[in-house]
mmCIF file of C-alpha atoms in Angstrom:
data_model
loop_
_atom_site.group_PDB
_atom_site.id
_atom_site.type_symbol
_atom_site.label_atom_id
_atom_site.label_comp_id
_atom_site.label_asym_id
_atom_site.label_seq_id
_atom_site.Cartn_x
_atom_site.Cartn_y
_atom_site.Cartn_z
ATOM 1 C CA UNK I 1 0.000 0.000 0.000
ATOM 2 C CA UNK I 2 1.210 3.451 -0.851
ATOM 3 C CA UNK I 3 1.661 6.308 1.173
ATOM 4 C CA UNK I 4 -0.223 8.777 -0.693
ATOM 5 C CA UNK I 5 -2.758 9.027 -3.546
ATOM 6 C CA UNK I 6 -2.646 12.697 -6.136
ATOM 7 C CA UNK I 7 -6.260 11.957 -7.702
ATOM 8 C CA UNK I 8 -6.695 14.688 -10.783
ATOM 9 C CA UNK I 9 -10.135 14.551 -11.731
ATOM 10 C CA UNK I 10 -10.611 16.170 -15.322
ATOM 11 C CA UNK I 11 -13.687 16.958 -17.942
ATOM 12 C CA UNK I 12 -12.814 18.208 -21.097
ATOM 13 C CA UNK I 13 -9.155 19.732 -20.218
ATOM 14 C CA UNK I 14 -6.965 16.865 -21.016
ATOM 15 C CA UNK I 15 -3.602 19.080 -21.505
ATOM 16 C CA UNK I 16 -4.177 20.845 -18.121
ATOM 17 C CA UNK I 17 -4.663 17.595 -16.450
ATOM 18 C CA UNK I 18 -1.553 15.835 -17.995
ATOM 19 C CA UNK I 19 0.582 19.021 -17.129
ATOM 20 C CA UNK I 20 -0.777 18.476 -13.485
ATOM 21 C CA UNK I 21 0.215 14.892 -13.268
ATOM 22 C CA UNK I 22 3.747 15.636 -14.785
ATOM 23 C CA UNK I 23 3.927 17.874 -12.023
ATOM 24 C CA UNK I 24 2.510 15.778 -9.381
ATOM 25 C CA UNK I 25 4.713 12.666 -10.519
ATOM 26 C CA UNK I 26 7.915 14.799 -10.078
ATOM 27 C CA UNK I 27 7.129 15.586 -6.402
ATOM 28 C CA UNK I 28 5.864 11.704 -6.297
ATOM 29 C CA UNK I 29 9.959 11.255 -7.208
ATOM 30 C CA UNK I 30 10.889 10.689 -3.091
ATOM 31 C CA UNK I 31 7.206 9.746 -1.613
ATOM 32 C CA UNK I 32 5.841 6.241 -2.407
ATOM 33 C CA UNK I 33 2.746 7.633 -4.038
ATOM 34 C CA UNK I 34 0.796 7.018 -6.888
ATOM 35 C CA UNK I 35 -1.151 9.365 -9.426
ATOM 36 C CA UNK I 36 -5.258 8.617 -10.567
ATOM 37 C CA UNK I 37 -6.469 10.262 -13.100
ATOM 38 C CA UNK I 38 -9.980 10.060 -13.790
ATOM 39 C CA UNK I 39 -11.237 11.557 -16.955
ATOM 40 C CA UNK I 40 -14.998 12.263 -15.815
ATOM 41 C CA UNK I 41 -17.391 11.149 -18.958
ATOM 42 C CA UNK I 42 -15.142 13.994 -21.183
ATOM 43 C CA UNK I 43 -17.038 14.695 -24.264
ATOM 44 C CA UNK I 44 -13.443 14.911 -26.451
ATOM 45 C CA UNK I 45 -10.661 12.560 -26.542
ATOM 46 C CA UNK I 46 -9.661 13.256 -22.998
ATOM 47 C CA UNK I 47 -9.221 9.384 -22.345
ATOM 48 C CA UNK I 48 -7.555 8.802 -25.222
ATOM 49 C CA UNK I 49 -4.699 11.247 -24.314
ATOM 50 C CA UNK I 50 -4.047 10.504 -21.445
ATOM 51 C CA UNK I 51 -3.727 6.428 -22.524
ATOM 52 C CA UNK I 52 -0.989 7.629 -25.336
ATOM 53 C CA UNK I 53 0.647 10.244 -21.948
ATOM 54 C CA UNK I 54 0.612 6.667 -19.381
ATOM 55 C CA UNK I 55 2.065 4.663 -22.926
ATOM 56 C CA UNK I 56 5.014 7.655 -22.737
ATOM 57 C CA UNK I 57 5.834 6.792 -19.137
ATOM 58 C CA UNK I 58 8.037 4.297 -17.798
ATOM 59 C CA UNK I 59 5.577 0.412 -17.299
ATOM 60 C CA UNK I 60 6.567 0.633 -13.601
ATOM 61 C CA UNK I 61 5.567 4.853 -13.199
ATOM 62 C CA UNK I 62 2.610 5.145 -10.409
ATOM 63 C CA UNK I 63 -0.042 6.331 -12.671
ATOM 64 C CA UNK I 64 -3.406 5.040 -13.271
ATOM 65 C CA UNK I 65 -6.032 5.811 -15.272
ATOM 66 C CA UNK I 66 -9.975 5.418 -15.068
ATOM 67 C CA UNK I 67 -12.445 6.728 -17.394
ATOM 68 C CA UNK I 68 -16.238 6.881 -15.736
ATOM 69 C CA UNK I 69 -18.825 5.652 -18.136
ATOM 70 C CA UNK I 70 -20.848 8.861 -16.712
ATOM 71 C CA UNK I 71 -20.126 12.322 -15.771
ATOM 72 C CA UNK I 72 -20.862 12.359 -11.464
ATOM 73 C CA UNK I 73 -19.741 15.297 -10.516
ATOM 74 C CA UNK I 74 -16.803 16.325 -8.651
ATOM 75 C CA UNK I 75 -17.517 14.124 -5.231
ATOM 76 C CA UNK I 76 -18.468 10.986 -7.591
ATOM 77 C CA UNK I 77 -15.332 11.593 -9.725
ATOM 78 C CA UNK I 78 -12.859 11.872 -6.484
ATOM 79 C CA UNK I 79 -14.909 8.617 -5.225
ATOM 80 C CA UNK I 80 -13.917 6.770 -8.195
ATOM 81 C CA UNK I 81 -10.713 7.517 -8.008
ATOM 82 C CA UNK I 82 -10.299 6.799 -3.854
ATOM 83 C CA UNK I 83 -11.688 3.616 -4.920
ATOM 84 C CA UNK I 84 -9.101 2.703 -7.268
ATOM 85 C CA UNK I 85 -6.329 3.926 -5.697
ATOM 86 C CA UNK I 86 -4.069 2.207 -3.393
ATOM 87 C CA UNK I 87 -3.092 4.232 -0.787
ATOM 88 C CA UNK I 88 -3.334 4.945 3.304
#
């Protein structure tokens, strides 16, 4: 179990969300944590991005991530991605 779980939530702002986990995984560099992402029923290609961003990464980098088959809000989003995670 990890130490710590970044969960970026995004709808329809796929570049802001990857800059955000680029910047989240370099503070992740000394913490045992792990990045969600969890691309909230985006009407674009959101999902698709950020499959060919994870494909980029190293197969061991802590980064996960979910698409919802339904937009839930912000509280359902973050729940999603709690669930998913692995962290204290």
């Amino acid at each position: 179990m990890r130490s710590l779980c970044v969960i970026i939530l995004n709808y329809g702002t796929p570049q802001l969300t990857i800059e955000s986990a680029k910047s989240a995984l370099e503070d992740l560099a000394d913490i045992d944590g792990e990045i969600v992402i969890v691309d909230n029923a985006s009407p674009d290609d959101s999902y698709e991005q950020f499959v060919a961003w994870r494909q980029s990464l190293e197969p061991t980098a802590p980064v996960s991530i979910i698409r919802s088959p339904e937009n839930s809000g912000y509280a359902g989003g973050n729940n999603l991605g709690l669930r998913s995670g692995d962290a204290e």
